[in-house]
mmCIF file of C-alpha atoms in Angstrom:
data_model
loop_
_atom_site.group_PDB
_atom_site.id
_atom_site.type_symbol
_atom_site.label_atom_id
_atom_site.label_comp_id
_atom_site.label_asym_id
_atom_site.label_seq_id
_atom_site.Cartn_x
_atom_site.Cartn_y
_atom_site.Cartn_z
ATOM 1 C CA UNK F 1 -37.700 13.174 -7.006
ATOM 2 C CA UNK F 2 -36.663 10.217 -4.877
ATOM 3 C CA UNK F 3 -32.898 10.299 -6.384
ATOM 4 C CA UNK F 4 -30.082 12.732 -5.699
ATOM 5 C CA UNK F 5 -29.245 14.598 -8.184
ATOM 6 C CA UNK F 6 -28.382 17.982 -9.736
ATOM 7 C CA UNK F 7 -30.333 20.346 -11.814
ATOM 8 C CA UNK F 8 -28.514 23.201 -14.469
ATOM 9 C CA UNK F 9 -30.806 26.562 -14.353
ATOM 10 C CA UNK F 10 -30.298 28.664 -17.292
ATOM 11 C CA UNK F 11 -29.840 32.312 -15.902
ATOM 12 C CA UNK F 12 -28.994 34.333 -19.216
ATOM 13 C CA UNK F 13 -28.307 33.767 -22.563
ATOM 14 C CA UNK F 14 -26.604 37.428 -24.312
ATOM 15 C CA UNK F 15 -23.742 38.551 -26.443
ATOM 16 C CA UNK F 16 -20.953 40.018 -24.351
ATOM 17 C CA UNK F 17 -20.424 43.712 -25.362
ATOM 18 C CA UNK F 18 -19.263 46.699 -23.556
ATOM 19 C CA UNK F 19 -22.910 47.902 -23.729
ATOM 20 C CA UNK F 20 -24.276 44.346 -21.561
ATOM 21 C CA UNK F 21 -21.387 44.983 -19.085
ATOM 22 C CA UNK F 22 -24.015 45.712 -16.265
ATOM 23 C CA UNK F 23 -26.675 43.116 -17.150
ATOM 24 C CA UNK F 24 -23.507 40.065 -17.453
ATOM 25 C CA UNK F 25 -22.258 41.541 -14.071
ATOM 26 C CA UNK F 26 -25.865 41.068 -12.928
ATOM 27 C CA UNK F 27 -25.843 37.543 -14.884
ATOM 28 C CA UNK F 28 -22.955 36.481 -13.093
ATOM 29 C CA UNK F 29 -24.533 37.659 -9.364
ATOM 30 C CA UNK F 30 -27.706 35.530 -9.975
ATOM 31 C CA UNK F 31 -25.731 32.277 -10.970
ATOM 32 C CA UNK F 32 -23.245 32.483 -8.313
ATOM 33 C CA UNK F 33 -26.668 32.905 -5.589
ATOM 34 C CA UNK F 34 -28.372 29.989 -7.531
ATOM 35 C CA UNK F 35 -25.186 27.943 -7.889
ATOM 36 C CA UNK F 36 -24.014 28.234 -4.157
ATOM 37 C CA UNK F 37 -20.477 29.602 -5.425
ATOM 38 C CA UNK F 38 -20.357 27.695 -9.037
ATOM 39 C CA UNK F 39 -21.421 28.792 -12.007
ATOM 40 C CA UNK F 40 -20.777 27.892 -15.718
ATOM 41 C CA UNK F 41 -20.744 29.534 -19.292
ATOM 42 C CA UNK F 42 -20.998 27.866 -22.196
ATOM 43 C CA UNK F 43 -19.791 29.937 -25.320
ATOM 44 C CA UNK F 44 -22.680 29.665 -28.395
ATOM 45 C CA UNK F 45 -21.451 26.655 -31.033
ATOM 46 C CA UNK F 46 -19.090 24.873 -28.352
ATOM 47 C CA UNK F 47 -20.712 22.162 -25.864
ATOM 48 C CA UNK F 48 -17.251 23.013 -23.757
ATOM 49 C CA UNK F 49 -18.472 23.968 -20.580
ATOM 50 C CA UNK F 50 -16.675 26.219 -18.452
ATOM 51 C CA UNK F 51 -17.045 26.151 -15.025
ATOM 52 C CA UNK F 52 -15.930 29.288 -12.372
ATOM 53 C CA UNK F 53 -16.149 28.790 -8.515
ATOM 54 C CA UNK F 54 -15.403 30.635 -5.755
ATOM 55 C CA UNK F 55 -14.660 27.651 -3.822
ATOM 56 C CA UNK F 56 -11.888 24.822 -4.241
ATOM 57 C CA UNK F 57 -12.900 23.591 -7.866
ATOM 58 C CA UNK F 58 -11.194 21.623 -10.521
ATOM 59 C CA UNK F 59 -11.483 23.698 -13.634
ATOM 60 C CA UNK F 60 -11.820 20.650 -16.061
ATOM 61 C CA UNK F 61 -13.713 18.736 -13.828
ATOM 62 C CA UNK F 62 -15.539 21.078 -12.218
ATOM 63 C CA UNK F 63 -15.399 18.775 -8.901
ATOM 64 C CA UNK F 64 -16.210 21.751 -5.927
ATOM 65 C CA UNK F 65 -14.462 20.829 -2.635
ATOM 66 C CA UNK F 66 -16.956 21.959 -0.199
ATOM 67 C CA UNK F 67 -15.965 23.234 3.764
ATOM 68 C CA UNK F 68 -15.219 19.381 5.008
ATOM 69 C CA UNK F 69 -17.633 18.164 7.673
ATOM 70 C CA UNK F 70 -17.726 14.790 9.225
ATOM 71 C CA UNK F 71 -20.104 13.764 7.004
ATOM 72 C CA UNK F 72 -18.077 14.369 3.687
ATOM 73 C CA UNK F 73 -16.142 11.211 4.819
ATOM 74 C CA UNK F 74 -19.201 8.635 5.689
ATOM 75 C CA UNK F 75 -20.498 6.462 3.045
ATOM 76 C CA UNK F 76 -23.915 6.588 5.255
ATOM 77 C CA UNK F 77 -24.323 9.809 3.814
ATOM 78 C CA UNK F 78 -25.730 10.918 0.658
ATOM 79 C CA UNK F 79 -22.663 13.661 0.761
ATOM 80 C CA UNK F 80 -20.201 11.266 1.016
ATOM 81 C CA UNK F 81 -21.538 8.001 -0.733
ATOM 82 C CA UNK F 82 -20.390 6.825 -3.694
ATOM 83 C CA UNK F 83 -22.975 8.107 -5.955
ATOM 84 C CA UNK F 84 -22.962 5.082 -8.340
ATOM 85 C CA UNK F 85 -23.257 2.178 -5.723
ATOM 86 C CA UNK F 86 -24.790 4.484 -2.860
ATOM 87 C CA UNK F 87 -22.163 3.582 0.029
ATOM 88 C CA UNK F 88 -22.601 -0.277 -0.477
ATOM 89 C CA UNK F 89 -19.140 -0.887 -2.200
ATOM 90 C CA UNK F 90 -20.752 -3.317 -4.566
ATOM 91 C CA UNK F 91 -23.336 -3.434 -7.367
ATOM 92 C CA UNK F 92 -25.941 -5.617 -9.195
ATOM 93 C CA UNK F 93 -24.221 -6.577 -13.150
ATOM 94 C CA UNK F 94 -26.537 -8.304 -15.306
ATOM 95 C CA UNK F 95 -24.664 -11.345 -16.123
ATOM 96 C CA UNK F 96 -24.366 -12.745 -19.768
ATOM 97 C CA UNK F 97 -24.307 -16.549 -18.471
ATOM 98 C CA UNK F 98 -27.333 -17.058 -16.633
ATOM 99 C CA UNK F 99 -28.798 -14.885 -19.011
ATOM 100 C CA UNK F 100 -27.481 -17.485 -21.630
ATOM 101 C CA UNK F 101 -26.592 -20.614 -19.567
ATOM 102 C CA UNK F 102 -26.567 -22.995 -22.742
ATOM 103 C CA UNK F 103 -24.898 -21.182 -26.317
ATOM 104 C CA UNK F 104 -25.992 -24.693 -28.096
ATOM 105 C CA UNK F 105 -29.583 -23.655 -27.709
ATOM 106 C CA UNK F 106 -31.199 -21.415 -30.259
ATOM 107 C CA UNK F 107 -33.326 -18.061 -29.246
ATOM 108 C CA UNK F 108 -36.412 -20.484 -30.115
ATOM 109 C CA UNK F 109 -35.654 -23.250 -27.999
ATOM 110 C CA UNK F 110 -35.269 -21.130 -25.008
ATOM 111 C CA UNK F 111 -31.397 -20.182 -24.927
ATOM 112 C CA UNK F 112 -32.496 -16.315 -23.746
ATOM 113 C CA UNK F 113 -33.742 -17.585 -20.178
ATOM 114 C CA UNK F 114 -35.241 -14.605 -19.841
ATOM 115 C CA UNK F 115 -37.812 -14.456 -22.939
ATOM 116 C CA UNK F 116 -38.157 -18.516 -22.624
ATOM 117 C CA UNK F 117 -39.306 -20.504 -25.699
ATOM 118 C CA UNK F 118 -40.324 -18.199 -29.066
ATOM 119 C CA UNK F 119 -43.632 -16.627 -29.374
ATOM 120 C CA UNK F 120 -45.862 -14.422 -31.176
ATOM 121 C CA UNK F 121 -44.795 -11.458 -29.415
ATOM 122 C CA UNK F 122 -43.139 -8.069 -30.430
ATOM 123 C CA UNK F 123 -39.569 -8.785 -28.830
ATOM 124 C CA UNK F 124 -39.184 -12.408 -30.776
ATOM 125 C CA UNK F 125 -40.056 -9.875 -33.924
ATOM 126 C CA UNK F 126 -37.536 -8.184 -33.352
ATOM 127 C CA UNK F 127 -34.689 -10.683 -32.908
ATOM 128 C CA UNK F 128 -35.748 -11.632 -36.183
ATOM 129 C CA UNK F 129 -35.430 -8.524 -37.797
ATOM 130 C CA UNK F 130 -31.619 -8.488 -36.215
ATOM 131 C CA UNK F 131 -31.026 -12.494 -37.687
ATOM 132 C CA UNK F 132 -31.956 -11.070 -40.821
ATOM 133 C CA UNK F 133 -29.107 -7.997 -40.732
ATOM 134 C CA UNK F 134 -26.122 -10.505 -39.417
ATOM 135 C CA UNK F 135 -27.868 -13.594 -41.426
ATOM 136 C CA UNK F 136 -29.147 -15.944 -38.018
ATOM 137 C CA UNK F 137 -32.791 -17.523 -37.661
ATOM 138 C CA UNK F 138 -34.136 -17.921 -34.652
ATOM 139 C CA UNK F 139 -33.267 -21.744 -34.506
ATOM 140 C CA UNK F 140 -29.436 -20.824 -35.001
ATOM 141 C CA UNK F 141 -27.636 -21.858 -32.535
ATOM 142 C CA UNK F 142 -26.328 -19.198 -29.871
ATOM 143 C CA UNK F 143 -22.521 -20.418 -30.557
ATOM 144 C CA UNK F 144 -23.143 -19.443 -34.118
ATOM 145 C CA UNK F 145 -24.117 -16.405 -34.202
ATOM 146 C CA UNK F 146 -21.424 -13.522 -34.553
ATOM 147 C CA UNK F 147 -20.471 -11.600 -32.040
ATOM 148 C CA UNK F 148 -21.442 -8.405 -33.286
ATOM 149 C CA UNK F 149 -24.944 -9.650 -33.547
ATOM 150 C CA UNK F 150 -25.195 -11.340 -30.137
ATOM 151 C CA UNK F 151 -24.074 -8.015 -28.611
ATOM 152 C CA UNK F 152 -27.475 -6.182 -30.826
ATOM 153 C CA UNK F 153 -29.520 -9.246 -28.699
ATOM 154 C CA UNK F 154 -27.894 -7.997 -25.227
ATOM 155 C CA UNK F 155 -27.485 -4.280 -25.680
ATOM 156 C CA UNK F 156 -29.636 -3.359 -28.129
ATOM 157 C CA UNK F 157 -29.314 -0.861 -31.207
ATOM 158 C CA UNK F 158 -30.027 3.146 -31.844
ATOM 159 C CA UNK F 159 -30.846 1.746 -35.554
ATOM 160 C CA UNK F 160 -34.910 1.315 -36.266
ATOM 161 C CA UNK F 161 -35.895 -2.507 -37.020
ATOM 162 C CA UNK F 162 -38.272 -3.466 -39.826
ATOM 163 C CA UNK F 163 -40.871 -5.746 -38.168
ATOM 164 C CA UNK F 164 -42.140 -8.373 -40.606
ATOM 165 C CA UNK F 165 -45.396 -9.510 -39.029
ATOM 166 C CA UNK F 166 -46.062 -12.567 -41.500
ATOM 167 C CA UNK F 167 -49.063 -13.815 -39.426
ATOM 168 C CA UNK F 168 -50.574 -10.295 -40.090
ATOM 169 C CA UNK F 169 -49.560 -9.894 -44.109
ATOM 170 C CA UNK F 170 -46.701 -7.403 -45.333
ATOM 171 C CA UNK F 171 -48.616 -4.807 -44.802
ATOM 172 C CA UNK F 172 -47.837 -4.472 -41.521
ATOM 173 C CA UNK F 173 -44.328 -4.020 -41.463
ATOM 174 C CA UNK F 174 -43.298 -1.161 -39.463
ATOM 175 C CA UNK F 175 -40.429 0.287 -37.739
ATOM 176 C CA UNK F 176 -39.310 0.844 -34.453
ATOM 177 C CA UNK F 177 -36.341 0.604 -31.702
ATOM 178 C CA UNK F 178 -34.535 -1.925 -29.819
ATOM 179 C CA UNK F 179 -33.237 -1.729 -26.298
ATOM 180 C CA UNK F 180 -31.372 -4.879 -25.598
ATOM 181 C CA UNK F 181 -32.131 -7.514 -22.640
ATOM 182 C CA UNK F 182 -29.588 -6.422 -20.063
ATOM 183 C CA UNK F 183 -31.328 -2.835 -20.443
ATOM 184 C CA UNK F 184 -35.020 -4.635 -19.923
ATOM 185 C CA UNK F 185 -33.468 -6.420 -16.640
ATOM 186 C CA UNK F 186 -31.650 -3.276 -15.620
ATOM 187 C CA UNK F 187 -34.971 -1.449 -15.499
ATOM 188 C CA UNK F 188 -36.775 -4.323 -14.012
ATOM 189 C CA UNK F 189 -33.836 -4.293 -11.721
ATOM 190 C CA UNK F 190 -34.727 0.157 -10.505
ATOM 191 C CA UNK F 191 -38.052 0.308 -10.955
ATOM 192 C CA UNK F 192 -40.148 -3.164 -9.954
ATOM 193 C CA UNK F 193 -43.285 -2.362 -8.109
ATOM 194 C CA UNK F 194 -43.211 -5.739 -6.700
ATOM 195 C CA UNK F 195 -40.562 -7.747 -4.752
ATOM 196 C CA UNK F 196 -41.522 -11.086 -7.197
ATOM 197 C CA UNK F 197 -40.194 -8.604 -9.731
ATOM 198 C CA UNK F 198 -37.198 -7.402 -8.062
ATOM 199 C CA UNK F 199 -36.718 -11.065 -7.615
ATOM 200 C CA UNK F 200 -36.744 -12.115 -11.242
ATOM 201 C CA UNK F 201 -34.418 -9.483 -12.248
ATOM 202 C CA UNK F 202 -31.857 -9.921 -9.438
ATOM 203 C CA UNK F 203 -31.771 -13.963 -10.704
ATOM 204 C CA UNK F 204 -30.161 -12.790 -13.660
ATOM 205 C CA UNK F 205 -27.219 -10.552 -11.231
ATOM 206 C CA UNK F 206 -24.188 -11.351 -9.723
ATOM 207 C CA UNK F 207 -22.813 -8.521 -7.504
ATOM 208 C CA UNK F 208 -20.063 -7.021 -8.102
ATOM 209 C CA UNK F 209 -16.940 -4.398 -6.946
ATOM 210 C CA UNK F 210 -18.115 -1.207 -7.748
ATOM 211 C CA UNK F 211 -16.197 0.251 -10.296
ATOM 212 C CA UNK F 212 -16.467 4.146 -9.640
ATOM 213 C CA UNK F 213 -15.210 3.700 -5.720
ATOM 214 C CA UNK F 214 -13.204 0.381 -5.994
ATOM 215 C CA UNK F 215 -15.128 -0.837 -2.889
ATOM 216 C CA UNK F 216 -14.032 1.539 -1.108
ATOM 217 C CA UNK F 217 -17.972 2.973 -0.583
ATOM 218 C CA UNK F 218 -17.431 7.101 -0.428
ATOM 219 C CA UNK F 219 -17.027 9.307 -2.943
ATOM 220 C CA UNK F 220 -14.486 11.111 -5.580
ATOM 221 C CA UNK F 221 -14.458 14.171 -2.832
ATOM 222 C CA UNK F 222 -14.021 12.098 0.002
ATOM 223 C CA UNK F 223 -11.220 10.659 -1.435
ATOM 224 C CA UNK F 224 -8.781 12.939 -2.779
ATOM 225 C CA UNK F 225 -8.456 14.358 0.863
ATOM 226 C CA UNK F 226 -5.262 12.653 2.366
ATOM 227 C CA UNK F 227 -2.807 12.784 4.965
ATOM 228 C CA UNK F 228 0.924 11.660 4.123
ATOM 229 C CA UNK F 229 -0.494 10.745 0.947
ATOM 230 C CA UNK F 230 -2.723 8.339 2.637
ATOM 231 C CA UNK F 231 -6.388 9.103 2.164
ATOM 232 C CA UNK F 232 -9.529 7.702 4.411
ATOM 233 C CA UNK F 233 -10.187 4.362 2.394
ATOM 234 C CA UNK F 234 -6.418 3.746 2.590
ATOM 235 C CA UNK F 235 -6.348 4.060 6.724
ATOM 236 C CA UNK F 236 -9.630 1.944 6.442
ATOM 237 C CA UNK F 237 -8.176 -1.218 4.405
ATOM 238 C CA UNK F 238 -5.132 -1.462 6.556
ATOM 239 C CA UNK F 239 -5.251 -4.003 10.161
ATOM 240 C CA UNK F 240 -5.570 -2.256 13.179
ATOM 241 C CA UNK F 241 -1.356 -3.224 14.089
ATOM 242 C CA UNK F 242 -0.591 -1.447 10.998
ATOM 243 C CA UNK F 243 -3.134 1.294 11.285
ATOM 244 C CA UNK F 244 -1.671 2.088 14.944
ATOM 245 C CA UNK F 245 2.008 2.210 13.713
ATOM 246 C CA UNK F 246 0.763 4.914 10.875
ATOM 247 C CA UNK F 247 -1.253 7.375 13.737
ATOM 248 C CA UNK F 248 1.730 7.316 16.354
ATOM 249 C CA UNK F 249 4.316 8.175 13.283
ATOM 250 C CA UNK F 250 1.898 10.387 11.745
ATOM 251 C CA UNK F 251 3.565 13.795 13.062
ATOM 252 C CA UNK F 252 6.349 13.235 11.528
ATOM 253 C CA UNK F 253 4.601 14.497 8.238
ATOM 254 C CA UNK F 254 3.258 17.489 9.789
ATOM 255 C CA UNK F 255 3.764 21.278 10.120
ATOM 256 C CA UNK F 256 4.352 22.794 13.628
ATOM 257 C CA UNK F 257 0.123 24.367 12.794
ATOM 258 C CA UNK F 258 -0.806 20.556 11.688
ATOM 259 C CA UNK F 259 0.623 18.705 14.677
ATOM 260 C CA UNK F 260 -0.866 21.067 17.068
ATOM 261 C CA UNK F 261 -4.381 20.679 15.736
ATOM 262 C CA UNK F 262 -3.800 17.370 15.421
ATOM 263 C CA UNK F 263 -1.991 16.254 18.616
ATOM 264 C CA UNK F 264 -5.679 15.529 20.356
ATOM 265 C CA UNK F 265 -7.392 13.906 17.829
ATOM 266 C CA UNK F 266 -4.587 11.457 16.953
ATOM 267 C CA UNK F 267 -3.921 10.355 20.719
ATOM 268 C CA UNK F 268 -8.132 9.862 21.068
ATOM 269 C CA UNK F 269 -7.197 8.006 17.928
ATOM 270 C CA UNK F 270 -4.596 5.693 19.470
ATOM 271 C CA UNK F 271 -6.284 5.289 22.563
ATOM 272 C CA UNK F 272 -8.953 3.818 21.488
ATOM 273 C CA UNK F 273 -7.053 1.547 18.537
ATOM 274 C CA UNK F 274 -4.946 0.567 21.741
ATOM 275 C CA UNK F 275 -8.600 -0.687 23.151
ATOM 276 C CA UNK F 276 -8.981 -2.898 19.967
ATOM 277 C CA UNK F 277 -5.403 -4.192 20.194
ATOM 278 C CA UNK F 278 -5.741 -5.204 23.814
ATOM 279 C CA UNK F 279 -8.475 -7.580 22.790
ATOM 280 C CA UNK F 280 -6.637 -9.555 20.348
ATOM 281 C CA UNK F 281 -8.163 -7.792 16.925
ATOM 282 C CA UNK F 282 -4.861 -6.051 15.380
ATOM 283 C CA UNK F 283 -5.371 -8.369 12.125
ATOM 284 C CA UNK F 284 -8.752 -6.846 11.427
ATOM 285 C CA UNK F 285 -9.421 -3.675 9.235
ATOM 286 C CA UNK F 286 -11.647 -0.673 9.919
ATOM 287 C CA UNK F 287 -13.553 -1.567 6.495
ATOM 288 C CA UNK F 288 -14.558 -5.176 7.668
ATOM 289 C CA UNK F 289 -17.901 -6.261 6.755
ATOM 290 C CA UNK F 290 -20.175 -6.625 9.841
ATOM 291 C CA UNK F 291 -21.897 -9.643 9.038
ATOM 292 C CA UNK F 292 -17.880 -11.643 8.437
ATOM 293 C CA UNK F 293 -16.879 -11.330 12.042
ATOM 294 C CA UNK F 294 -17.474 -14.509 14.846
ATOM 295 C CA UNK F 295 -19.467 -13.992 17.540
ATOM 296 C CA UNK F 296 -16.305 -13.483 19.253
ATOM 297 C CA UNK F 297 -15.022 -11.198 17.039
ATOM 298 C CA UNK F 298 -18.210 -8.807 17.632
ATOM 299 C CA UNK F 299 -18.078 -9.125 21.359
ATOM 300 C CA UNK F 300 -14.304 -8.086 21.400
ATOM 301 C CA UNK F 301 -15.190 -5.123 19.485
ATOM 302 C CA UNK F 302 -18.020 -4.350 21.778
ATOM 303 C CA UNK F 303 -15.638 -4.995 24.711
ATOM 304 C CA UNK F 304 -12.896 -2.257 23.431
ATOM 305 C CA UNK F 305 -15.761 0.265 23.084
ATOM 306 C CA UNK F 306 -17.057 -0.869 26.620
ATOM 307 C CA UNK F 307 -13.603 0.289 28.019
ATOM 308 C CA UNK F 308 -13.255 3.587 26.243
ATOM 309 C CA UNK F 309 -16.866 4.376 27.325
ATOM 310 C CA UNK F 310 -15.433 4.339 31.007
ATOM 311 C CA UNK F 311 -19.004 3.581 32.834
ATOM 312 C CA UNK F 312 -19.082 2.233 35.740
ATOM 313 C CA UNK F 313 -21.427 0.015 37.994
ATOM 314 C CA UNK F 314 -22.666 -1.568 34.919
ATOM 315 C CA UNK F 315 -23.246 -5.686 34.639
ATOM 316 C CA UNK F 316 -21.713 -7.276 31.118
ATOM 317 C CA UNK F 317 -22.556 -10.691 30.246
ATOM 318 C CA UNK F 318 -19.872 -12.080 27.903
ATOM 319 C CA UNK F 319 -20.931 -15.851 25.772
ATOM 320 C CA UNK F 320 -17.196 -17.317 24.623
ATOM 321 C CA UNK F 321 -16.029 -14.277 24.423
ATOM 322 C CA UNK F 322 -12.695 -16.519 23.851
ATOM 323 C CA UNK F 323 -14.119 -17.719 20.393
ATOM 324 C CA UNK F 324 -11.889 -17.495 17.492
ATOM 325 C CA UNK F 325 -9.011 -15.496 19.872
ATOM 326 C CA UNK F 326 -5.683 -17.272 19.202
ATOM 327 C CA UNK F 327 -4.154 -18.455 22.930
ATOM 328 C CA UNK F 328 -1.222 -16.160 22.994
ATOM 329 C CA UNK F 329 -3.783 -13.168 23.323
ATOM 330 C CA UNK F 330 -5.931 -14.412 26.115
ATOM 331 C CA UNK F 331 -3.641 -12.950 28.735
ATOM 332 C CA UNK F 332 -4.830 -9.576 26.824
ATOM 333 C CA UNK F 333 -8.747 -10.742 26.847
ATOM 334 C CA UNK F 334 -8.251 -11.102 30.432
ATOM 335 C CA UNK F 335 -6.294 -7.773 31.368
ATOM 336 C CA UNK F 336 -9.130 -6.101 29.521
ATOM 337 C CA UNK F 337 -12.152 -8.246 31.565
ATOM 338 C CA UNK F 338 -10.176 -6.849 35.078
ATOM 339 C CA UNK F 339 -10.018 -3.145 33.784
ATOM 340 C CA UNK F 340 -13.590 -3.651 33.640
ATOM 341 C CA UNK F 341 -14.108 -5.495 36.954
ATOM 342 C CA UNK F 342 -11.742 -2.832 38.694
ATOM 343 C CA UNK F 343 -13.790 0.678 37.134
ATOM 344 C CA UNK F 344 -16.436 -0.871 39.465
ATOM 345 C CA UNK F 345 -18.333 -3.389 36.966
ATOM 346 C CA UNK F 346 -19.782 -6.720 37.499
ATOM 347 C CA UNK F 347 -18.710 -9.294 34.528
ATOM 348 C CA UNK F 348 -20.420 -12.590 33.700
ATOM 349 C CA UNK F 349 -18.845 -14.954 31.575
ATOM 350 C CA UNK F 350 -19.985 -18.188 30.024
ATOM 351 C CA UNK F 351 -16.356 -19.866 29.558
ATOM 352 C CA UNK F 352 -14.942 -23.186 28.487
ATOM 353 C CA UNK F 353 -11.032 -21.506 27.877
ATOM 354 C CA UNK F 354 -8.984 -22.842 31.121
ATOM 355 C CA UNK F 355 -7.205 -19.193 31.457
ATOM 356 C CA UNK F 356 -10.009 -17.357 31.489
ATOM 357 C CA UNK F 357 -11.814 -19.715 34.282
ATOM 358 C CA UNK F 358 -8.671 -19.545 36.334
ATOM 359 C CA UNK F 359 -8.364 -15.831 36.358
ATOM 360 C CA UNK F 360 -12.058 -15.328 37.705
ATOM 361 C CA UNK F 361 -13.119 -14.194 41.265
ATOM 362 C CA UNK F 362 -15.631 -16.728 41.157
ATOM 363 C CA UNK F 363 -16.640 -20.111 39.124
ATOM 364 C CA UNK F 364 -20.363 -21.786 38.447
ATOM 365 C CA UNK F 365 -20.624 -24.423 37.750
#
């Protein structure tokens, strides 16, 4: 209940004759209702699944392109979010070396860091039970133990092991399943009730690129939209210089119907890309991470907004806003401070840079 998913309702299950025609036409009425538009027949014998829309929808797929709404395109969205790393752009792997830092160890001196030293305990049985199919002890060495079997340890087996309890007698052999480690950590990993948990499975992580979205944080949908074969994530990933080249040429690539829908939003666009350019930031990207950017950085980009917001009688206080700016763009750092000033603003700034102390109405010292 707490994750997004889908659920398949079974309407009807009949053989098509010329008799059935009105109950399949009523069939088809319910699934479309239930299926907002989308509904799908499998034929009896087949697991093909065939999938009819009355929207935008990739027969083989069956992706549905809904009506597009901002939200489609956020990644702080459940509609547009990659469903796999849920708008993050990165993942939690479980990751075979600090799972198995030393291969010269052996499973009973401790090599699996996660199961420790051997014990009399249902998961060391069963290790055994795999040694004795690819012919490994527990004291074998890691290094020695074939491949095939050292992927059984990690990712488990469909196959039922015979447990050989010796400290119990023979009589107690028995069979049952294996899962693997990375699949105990993985579950550790979604479903810890405590954060000590979580904790203990994340030390045996390393994140990771997701690899349904490529980083790029939004969804299949999302992304097959695109304009001049560019599509959202693309715009994102490139710096605000090139990014600002791309809008004004733009038209170029659209119909007399396009440009005129788009004439608006493309010179809000600019405008406010202009904003970001005027305070030195045309090498950064629309995709940059938050927590990467100087303190000088995120007070530009506050600054840009500040200007496009157009308020007036409003007092900013600015700390180094010069930080990290190379010195051929302070002239544009200070054009930007005296739009400010002259919309009727009072600006405070906390300044070291020689430029920016000259160009000021008044110093403290």
């Amino acid at each position: 209940r707490y994750k997004t998913h889908d659920i398949d309702v079974v309407v009807d299950k009949l053989v098509v004759n010329e008799k059935d025609e009105k109950r399949l036409r009523e069939s088809v009425k319910i699934a479309m209702q239930q299926g907002d538009g989308v509904m799908m027949i499998m034929e009896k014998g087949s697991d093909v699944v065939r999938y009819f829309s009355r929207q935008l929808m990739c027969p083989t797929t069956g992706l549905a392109y809904s009506d597009p709404a901002p939200y489609n395109f956020s990644f702080n969205t459940p509609k547009g979010a990659c469903p796999t790393c849920k708008g993050l752009g990165v993942i939690n792997r479980v990751d075979i070396d600090k799972i198995i830092p030393d291969k010269h160890l052996s499973i009973a001196q401790g090599a699996i860091v996660p199961l420790g030293k051997e014990k009399n305990s249902l998961v060391f049985w069963q290790l055994s039970a795999i040694g004795e199919k690819y012919g490994f002890t527990l004291h074998t060495p890691i290094e020695e133990i074939s491949a095939e079997g050292l992927d059984e340890i990690l990712n488990g087996t469909t196959e039922q092991l015979r447990i050989r309890n010796k400290s119990l007698g023979e009589s107690t052999n028995y069979f049952t399943s294996y899962e693997g480690i990375i699949h105990y950590i993985e579950m550790e990993q979604e479903n810890s009730a405590t954060s000590s948990e979580q904790k203990w499975a994340n030390q045996f992580s390393k994140t990771v690129t997701c690899p349904t979205c490529g980083g790029s944080r939004l969804n299949a949908e999302a992304l097959s939209y695109r304009i001049a074969d560019k599509n959202i994530a693309d715009l994102s990933a490139m710096d605000l210089t090139e990014l600002s080249q791309w809008v004004k040429g733009v038209s170029a690539h659209l119909t007399e119907k396009q440009q005129k829908i788009a004439k608006e939003i493309l010179k809000e666009i600019f405008t406010r890309l202009q904003f970001l350019l005027n305070v030195g930031l045309g090498y950064l990207s629309l995709n940059r991470d938050t927590a990467s950017l100087s303190g000088g950085e995120s007070q530009r980009i506050r600054l840009g907004t500040q200007i496009g917001s157009q308020l007036v009688n409003v007092l900013y206080i600015l700390d180094e806003p010069s930080i990290g700016l190379h010195p051929r763009d302070n002239i544009k750092l200070i054009d930007t401070l005296k739009k400010l000033r002259d919309l009727g603003n009072s600006i405070i700034v906390v300044e070291h840079d020689e430029d920016i102390m000259k160009a000021a109405d008044m110093i403290i010292d």
